[in-house]
Short mmCIF file of C-alpha atoms in Angstrom, two decimals:
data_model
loop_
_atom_site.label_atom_id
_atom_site.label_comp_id
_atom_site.label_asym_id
_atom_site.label_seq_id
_atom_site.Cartn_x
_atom_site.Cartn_y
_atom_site.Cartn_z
CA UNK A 1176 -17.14 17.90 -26.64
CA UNK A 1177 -16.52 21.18 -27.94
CA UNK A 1178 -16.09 24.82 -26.71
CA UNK A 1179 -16.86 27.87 -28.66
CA UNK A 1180 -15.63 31.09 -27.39
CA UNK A 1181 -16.80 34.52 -28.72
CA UNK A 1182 -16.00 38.52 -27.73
CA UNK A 1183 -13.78 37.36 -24.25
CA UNK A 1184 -11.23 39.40 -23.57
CA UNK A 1185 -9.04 39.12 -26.43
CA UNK A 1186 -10.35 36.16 -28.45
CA UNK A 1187 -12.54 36.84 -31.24
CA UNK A 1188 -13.94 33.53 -31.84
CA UNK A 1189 -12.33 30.23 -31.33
CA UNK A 1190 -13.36 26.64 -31.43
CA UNK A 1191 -11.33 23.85 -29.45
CA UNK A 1192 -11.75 20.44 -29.35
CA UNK A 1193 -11.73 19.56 -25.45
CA UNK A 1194 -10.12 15.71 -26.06
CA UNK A 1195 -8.99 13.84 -22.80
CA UNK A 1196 -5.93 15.71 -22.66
CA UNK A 1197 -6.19 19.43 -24.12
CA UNK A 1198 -3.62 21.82 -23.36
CA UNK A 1199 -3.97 25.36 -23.43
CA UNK A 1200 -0.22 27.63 -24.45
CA UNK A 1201 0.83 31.03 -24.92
CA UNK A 1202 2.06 34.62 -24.15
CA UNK A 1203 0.63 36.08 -21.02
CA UNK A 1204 -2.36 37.84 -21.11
CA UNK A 1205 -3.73 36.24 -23.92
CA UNK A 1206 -6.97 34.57 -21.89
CA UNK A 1207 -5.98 31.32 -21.50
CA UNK A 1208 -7.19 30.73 -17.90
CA UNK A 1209 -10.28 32.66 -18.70
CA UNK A 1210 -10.62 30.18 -21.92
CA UNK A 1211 -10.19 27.21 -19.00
CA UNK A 1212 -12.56 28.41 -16.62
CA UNK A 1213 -15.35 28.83 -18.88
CA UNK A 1214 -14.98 25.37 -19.72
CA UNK A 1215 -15.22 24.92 -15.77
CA UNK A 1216 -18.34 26.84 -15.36
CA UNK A 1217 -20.04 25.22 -18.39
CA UNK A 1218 -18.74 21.54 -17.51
CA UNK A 1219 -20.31 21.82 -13.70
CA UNK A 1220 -23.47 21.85 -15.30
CA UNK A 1221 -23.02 18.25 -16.59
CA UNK A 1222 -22.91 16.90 -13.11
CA UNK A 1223 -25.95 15.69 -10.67
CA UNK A 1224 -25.26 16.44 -7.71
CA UNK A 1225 -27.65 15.05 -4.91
CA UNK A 1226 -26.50 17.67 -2.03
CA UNK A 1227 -27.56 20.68 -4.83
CA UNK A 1228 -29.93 22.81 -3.51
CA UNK A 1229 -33.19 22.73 -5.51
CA UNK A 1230 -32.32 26.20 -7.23
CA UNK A 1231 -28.82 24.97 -8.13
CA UNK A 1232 -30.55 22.18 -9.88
CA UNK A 1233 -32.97 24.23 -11.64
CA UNK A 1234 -29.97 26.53 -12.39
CA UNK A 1235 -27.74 23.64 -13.70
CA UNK A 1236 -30.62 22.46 -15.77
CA UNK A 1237 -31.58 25.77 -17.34
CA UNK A 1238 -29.12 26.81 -19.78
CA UNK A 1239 -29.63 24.07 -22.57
CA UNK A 1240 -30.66 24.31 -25.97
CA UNK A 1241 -31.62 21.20 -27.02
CA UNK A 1242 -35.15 19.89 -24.96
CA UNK A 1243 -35.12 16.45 -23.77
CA UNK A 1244 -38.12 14.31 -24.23
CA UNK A 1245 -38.72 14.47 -20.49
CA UNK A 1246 -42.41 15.63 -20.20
CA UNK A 1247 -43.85 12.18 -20.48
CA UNK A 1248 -41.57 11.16 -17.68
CA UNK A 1249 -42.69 14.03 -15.46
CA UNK A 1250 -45.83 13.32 -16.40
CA UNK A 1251 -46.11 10.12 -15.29
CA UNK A 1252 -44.41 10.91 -11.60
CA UNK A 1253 -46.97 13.91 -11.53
CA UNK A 1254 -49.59 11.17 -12.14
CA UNK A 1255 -47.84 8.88 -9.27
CA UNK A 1256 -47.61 11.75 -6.51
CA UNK A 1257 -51.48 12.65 -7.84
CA UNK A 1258 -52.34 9.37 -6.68
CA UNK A 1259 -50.94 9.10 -3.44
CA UNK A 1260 -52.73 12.67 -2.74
CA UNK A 1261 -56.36 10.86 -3.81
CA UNK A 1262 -55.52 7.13 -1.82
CA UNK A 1263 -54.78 9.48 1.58
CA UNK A 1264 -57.89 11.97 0.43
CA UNK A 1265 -60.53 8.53 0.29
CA UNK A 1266 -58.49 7.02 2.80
CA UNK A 1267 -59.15 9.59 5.46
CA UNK A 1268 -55.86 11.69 7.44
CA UNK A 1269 -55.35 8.94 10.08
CA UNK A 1270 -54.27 6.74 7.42
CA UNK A 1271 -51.02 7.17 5.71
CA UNK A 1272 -51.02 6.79 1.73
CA UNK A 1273 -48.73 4.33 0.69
CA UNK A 1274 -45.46 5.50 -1.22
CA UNK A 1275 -44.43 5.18 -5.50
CA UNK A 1276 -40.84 4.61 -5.92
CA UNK A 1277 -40.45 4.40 -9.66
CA UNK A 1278 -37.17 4.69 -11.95
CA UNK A 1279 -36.11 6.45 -15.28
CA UNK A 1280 -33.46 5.50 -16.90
CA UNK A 1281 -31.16 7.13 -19.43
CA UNK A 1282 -31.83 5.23 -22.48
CA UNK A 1283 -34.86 6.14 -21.59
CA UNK A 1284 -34.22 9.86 -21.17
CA UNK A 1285 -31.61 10.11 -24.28
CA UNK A 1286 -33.28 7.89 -26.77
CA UNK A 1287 -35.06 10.44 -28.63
CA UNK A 1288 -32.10 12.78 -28.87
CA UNK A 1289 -30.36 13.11 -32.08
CA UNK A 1290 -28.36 15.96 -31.90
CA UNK A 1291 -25.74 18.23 -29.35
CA UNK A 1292 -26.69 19.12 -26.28
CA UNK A 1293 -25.79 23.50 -25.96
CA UNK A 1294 -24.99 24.52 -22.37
CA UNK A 1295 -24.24 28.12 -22.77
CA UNK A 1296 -22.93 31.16 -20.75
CA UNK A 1297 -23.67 34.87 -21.93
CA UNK A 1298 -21.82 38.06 -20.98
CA UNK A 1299 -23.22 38.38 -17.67
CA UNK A 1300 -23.23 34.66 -16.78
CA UNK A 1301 -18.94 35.02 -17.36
CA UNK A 1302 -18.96 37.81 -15.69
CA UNK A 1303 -20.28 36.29 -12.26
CA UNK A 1304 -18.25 33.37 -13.21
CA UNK A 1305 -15.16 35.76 -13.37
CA UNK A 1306 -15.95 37.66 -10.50
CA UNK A 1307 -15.40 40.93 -12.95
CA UNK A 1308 -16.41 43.89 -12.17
CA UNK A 1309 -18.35 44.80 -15.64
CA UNK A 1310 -19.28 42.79 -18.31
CA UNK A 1311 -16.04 41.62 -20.43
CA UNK A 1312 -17.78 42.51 -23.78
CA UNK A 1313 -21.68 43.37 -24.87
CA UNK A 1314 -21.79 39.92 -26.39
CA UNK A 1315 -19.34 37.62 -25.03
CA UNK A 1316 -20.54 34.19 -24.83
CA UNK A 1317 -19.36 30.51 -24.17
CA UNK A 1318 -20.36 27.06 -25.61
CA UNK A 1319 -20.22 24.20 -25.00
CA UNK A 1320 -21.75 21.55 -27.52
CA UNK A 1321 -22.33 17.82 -25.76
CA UNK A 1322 -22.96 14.76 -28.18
CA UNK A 1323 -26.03 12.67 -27.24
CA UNK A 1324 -23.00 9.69 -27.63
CA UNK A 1325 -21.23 11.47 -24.90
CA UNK A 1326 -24.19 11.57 -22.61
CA UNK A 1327 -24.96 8.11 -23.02
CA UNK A 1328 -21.35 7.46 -21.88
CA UNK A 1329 -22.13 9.37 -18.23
CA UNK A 1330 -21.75 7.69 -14.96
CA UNK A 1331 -25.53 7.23 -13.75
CA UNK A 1332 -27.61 4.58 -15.80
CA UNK A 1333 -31.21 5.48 -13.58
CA UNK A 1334 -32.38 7.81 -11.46
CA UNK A 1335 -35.02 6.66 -8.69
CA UNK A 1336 -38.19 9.05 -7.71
CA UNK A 1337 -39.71 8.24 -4.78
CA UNK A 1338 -42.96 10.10 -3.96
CA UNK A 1339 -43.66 10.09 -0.47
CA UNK A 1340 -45.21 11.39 2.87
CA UNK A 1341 -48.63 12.47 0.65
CA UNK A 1342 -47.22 13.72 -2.12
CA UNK A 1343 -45.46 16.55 0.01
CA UNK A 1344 -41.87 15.16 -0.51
CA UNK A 1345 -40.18 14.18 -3.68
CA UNK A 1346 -36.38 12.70 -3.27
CA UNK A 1347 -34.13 11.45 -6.33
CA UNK A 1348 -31.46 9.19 -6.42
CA UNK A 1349 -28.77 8.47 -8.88
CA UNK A 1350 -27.91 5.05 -9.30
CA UNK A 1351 -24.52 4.41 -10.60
CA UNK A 1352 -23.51 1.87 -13.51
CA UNK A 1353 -23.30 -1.70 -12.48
CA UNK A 1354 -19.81 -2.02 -13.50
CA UNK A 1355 -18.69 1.11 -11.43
CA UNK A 1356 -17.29 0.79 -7.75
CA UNK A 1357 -18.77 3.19 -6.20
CA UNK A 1358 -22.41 2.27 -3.96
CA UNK A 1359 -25.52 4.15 -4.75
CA UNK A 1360 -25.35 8.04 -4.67
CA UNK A 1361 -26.97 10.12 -1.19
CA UNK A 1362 -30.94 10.54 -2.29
CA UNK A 1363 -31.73 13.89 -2.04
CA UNK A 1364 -35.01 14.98 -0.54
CA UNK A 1365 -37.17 18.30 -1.64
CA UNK A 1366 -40.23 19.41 -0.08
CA UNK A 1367 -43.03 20.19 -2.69
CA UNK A 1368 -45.26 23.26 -1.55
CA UNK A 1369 -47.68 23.27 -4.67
CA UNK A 1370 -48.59 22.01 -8.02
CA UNK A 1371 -46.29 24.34 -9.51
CA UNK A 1372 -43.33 23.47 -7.55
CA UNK A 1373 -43.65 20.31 -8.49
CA UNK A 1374 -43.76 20.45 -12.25
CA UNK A 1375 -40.50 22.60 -12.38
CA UNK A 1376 -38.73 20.30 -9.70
CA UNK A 1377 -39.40 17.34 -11.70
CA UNK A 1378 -38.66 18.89 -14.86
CA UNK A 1379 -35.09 19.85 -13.44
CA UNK A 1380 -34.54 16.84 -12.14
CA UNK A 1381 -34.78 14.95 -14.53
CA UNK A 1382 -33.06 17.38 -17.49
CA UNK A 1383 -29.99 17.83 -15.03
CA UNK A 1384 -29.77 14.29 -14.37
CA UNK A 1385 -30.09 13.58 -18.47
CA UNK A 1386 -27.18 15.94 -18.49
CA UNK A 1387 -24.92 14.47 -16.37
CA UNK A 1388 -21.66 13.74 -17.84
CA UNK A 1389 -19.06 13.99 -15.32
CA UNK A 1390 -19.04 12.53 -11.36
CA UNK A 1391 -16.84 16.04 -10.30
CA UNK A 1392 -15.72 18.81 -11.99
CA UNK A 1393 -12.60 19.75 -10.54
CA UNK A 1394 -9.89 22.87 -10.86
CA UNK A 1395 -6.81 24.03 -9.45
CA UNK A 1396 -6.26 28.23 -9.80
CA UNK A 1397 -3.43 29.86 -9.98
CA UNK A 1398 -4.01 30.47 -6.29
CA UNK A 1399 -3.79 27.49 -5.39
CA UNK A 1400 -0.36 27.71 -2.89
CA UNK A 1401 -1.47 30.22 -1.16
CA UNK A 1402 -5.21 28.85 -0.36
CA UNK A 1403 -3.78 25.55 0.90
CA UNK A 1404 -2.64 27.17 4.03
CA UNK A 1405 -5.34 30.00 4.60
CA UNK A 1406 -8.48 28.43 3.40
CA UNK A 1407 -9.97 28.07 6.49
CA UNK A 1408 -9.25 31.80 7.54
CA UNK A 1409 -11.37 33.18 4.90
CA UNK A 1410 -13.68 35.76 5.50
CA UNK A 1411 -17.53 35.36 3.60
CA UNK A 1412 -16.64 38.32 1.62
CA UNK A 1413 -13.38 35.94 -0.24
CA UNK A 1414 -16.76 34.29 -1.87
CA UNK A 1415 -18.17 37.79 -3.31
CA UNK A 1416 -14.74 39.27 -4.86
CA UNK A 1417 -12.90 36.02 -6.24
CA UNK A 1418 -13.58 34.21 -9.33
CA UNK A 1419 -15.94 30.79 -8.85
CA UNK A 1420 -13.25 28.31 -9.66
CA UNK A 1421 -10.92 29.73 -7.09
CA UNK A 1422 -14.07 29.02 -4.45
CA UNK A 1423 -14.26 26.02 -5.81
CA UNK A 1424 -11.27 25.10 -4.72
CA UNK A 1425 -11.29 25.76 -1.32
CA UNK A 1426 -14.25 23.66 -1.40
CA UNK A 1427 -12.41 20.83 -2.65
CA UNK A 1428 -9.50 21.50 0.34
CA UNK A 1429 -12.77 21.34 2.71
CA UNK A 1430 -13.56 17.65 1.02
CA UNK A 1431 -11.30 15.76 3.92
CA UNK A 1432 -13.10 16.95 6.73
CA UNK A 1433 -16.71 16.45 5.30
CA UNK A 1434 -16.40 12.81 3.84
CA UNK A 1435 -14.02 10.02 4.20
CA UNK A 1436 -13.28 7.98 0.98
CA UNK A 1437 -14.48 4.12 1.67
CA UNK A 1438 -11.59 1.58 1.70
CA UNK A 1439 -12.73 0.39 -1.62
CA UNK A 1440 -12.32 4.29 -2.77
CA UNK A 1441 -8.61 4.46 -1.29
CA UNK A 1442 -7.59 1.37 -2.91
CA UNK A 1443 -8.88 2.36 -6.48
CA UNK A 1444 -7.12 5.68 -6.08
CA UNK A 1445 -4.20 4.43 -4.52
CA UNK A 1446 -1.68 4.09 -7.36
CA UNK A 1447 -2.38 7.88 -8.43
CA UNK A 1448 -1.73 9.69 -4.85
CA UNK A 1449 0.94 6.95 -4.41
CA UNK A 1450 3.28 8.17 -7.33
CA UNK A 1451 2.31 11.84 -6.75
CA UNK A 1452 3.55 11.12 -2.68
CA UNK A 1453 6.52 9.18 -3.69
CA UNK A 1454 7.99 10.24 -6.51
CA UNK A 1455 6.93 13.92 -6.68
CA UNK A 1456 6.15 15.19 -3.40
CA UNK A 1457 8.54 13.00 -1.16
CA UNK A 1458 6.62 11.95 1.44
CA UNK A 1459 2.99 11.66 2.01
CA UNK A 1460 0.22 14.96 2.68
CA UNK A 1461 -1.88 14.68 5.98
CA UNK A 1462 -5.01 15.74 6.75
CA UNK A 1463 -5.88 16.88 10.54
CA UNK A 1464 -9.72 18.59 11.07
CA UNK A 1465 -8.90 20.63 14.34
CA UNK A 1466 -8.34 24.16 15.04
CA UNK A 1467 -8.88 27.07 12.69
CA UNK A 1468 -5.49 26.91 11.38
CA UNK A 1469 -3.62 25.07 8.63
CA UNK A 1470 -5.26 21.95 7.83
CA UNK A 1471 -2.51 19.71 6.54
CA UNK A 1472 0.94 18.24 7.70
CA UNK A 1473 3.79 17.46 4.86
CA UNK A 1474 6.18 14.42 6.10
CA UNK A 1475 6.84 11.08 6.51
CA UNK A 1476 6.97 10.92 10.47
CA UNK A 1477 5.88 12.62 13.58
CA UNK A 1478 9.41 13.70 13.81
CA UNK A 1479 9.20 15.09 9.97
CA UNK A 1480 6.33 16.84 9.60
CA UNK A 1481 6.00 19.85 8.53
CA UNK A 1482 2.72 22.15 8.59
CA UNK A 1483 1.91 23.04 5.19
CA UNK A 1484 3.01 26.33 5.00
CA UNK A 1485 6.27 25.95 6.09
CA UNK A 1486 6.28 23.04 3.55
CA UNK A 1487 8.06 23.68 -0.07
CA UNK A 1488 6.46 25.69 -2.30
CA UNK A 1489 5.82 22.83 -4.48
CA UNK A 1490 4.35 20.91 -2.16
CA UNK A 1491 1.69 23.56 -1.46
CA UNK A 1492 1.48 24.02 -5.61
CA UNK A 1493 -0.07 19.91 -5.65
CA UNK A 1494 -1.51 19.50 -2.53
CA UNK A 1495 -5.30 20.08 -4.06
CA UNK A 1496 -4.06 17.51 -6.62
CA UNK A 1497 -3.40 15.44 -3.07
CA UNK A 1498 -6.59 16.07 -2.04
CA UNK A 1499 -8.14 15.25 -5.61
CA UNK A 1500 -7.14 12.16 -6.01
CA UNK A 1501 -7.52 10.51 -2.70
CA UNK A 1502 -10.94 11.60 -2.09
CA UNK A 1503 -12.93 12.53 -5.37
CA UNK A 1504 -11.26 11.39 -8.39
CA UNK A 1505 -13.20 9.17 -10.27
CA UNK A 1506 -13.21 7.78 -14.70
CA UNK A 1507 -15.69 10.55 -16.44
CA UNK A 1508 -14.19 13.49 -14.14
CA UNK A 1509 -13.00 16.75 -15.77
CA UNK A 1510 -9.75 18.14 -13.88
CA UNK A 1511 -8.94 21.77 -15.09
CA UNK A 1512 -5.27 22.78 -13.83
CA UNK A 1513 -4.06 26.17 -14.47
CA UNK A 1514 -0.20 25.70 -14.59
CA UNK A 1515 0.21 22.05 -13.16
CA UNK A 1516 4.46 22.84 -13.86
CA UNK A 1517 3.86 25.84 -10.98
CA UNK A 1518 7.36 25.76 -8.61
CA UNK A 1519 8.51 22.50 -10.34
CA UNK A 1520 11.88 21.78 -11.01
CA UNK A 1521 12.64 20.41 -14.60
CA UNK A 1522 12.19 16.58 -13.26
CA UNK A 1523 9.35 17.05 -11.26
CA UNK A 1524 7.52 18.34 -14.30
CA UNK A 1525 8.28 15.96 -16.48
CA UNK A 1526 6.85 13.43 -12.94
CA UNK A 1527 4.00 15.98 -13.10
CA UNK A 1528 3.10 15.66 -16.85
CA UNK A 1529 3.55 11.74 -16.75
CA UNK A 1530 1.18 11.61 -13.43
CA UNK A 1531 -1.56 13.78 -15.53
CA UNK A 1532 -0.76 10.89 -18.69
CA UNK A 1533 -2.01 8.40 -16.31
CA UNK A 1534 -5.35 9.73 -14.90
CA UNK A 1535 -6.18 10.72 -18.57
CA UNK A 1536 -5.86 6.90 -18.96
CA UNK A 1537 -7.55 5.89 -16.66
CA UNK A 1538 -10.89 7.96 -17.85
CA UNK A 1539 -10.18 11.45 -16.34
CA UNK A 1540 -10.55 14.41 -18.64
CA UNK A 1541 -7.46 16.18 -17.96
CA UNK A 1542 -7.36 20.33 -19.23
CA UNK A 1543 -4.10 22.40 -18.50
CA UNK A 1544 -2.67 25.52 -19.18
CA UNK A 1545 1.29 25.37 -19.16
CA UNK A 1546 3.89 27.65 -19.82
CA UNK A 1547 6.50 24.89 -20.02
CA UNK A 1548 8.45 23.67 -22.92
CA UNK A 1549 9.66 21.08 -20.73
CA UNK A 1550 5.64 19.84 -20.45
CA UNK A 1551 4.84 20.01 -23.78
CA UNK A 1552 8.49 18.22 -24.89
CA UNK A 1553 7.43 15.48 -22.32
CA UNK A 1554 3.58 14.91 -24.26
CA UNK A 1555 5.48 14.20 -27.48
CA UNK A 1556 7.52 11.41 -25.87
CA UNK A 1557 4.59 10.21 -23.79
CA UNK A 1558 2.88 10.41 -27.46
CA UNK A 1559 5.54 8.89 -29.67
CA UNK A 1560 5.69 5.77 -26.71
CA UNK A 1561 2.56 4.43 -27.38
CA UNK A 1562 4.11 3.57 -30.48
CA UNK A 1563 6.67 1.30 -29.34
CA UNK A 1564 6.10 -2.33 -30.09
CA UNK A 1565 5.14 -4.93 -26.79
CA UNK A 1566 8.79 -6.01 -26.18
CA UNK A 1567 10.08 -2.74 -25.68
CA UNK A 1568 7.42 -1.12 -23.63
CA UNK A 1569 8.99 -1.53 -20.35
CA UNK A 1570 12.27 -0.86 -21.73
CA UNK A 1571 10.98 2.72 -22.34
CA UNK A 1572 8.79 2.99 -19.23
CA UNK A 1573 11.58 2.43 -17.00
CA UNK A 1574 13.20 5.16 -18.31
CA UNK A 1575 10.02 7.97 -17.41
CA UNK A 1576 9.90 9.53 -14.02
CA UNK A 1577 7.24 7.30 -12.74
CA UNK A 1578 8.69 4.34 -14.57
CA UNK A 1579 4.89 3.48 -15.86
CA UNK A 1580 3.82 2.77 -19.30
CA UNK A 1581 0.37 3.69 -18.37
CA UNK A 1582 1.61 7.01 -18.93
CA UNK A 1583 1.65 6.45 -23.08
CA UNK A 1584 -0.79 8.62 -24.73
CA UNK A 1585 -3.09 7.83 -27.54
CA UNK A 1586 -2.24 10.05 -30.02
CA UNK A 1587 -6.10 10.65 -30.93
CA UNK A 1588 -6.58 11.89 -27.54
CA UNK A 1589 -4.72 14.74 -27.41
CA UNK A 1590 -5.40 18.09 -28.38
CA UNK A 1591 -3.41 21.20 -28.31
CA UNK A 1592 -3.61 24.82 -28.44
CA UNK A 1593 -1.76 28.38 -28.89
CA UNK A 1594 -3.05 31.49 -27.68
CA UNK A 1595 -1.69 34.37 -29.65
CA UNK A 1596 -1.51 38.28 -28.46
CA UNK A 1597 -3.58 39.17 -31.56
CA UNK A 1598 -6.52 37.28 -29.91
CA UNK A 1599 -6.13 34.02 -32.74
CA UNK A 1600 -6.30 30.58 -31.02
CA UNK A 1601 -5.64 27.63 -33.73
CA UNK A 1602 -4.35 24.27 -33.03
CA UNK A 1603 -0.49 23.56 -32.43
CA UNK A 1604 -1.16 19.18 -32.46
CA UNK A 1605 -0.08 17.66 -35.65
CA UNK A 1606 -2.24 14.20 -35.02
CA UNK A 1607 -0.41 12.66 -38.06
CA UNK A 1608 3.07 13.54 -37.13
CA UNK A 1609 2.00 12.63 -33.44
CA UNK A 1610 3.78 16.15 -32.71
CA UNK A 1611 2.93 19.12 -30.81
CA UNK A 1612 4.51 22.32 -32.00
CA UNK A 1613 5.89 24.09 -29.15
CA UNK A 1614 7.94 27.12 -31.47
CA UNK A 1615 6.22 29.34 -28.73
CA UNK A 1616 9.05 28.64 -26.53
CA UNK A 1617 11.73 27.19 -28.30
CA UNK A 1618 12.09 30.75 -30.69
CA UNK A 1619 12.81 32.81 -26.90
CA UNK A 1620 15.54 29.92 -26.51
CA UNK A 1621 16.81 30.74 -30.01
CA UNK A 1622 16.41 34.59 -29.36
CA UNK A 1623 18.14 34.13 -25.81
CA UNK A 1624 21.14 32.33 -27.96
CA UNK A 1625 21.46 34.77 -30.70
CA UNK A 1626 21.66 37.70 -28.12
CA UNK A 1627 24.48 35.62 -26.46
CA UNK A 1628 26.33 35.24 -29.88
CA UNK A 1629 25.49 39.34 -30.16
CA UNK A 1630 27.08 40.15 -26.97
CA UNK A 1631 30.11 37.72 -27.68
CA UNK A 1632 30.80 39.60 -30.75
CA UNK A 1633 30.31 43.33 -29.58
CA UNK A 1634 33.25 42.32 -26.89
CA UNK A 1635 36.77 44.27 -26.78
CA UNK A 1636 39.04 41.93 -29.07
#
């Protein structure tokens, strides 16, 4: 997967490599989190969601370059919902034309398709995505180039069309991989008013569901501390005036109260929240739906608790990661964190930086912007671990903060980059060295010294 950035804000052109960890550093002001959410805004687009409306679908489908050999398979449900029309036409209204259920699956779909997939954003497209008020630049524009490998790869192997009702309803379900978890996705239902309708349904249907790549897109914002505790005092205006990932989050704070993760779900996920309650936070993150207050208490007993704004301003910083991980996150996701280090003391973000290690293991595309040396020092020596040989593994886990070798990182899936004021982003990850260079903070350390040394020597002897 690759992103391609032209004419935003300060960047020029750049090209980054999104790997399953990719890390995004530099000055302020140099577009980094504008860099990130892009990749947000394209990335949604490679999920299916079932609860989509039928213009977020078309929407999500749209912006492609590459066609998919789908009009054969529309063709042939057009064909199926043609004939239920003509059985209830001969049959007569008072009887009911029986239904087609039929399936396509995504060898089917991708079989034909030889080369990247394009999802692409324009000026105008980043600027609604920004929430700006004018367009950031003539042509601005984002990529984001998909391999027909990576598709294959996605989380639904078939989607089922089931033409029903005489031909007047059309409903889609995504059926998950055999070896995933997780039961059968919610079928989602469309009515179909004419002929029309349902030649551009189908044909965005099926395209979005070719393009599906991730189960959930997720991001944390900068904002995130604040939201935690006010999201449910927002006015409809907070929708029209902030940028989308930052409504996407309070979205993903409403998760809790709109569906329960199955026990199955909870026990998958367990191990993640676990380390991020216990050895981060301190004590676990509750969820309570009533009132129009804050939603969440932070403690360990009734006698404890804590509602979650009075709660430490780290534990408002990671409560959407809470939240995340006990009731979405699931292999194939992409998490996007702006700042994941945010009011973390030294040790909790090296805890923080080992806890992101693991879900990148465990098949979560992790994305971050940091402005932590402490971070990026930690990714080496996450890096450099997976080197160490089988009998001293544990030796070296048990000295991380979570005490987990699953935290190691494969040194070909990392990728790292440096934002520069002049508007030049290149890579700063030496894959052969297995290094990340992280001069970007360590020369204010050595400029911080040598002013030391300069006031030393400009004392009265």
């Amino acid at each position: 997967m690759k992103l391609s950035i032209r004419n935003l804000g300060r960047i020029a052109h750049a090209e980054l490599d999104i790997r399953p960890l990719t890390i995004f550093v530099g000055p302020n002001n140099t577009n980094k989190t504008w860099a990130a959410y892009c990749l947000y805004g394209l990335a949604r687009r490679l999920t299916f969601d079932p609860g989509a409306s039928w213009n977020a679908l078309h929407e999500r489908a749209a912006p492609r370059v590459a066609e998919f050999e789908h009009a054969e398979l529309a063709a042939r449900v057009r064909a199926a919902a043609e004939r239920v029309g003509a059985a209830s036409f001969h049959r007569g209204e008072a009887h009911r034309a029986p239904d087609v259920s039929m399936r396509v699956t995504r060898a089917e779909l991708l079989g034909g398709l030889s080369g990247d997939v394009r999802l692409r954003m324009d000026a105008l497209d980043i600027m609604n995505l920004l929430r700006l008020h004018r367009e950031p630049s003539g042509d601005a524009e984002a990529m984001l180039d998909v391999s027909p490998s990576e598709l294959r790869g996605g989380p639904i192997e078939e989607l089922r069309i089931d033409v029903e009702d005489l031909a007047r309803f059309i409903s889609f379900t995504p059926l998950r991989r055999p070896e995933r978890s997780e039961p059968p996705g919610q079928p989602k239902r469309f009515e179909v008013r004419d002929d029309r309708d349902r030649s551009l349904l189908l044909s965005a249907a099926i395209s979005a569901f070719g393009l599906c790549l991730h189960d959930h897109v997720a991001v944390l914002p900068a904002e995130r501390k604040a939201l935690v505790a006010t999201y449910k005092l927002l006015r409809p205006e907070f929708e029209e005036v902030m940028a989308s990932p930052v409504v996407a989050f309070t979205e993903l704070l409403r998760r809790p109260e709109r569906l329960a993760p199955t026990e199955a779900q909870i026990e998958e996920r367990r191990q993640a929240w676990g380390l991020l309650e216990e050895r981060i936070l301190g004590a676990p993150l509750h969820f309570f739906p009533h009132g129009a207050g804050p939603s969440f208490l932070f403690g360990g007993s009734p006698d404890t608790e804590l509602p979650i704004h009075a709660a430490s301003s780290l534990v408002r910083a990671l409560a959407g990661l809470d939240v995340y991980l006990k009731h979405l996150a699931s292999p194939g996701d992409l998490l996007v964190i702006d700042e994941p280090e945010m009011n973390a003391h030294p040790a909790a973000q090296l805890a923080i930086t080992e806890l992101l290690a693991l879900l990148v293991n465990k098949g979560i595309r992790v994305v971050f912007t940091t402005h932590s040396p402490y971070v990026l020092d930690h990714v080496n020596n996450l890096i450099e671990a997976s080197r160490v040989g089988a009998g001293r593994r544990d030796e070296i886990a048990a000295r991380l903060k979570l005490g987990s070798a699953a935290a190691f990182l494969d040194p070909e899936g990392v990728a790292a980059y440096l934002f520069d004021d002049g508007g030049v982003v290149r890579s700063i990850y030496d894959a052969a060295e297995r290094s990340i260079d992280w001069r970007t903070f360590s020369a204010v350390t050595d400029e911080t010294g040598n002013l030391y040394s300069h006031i030393l020597a400009a004392e009265p002897k």
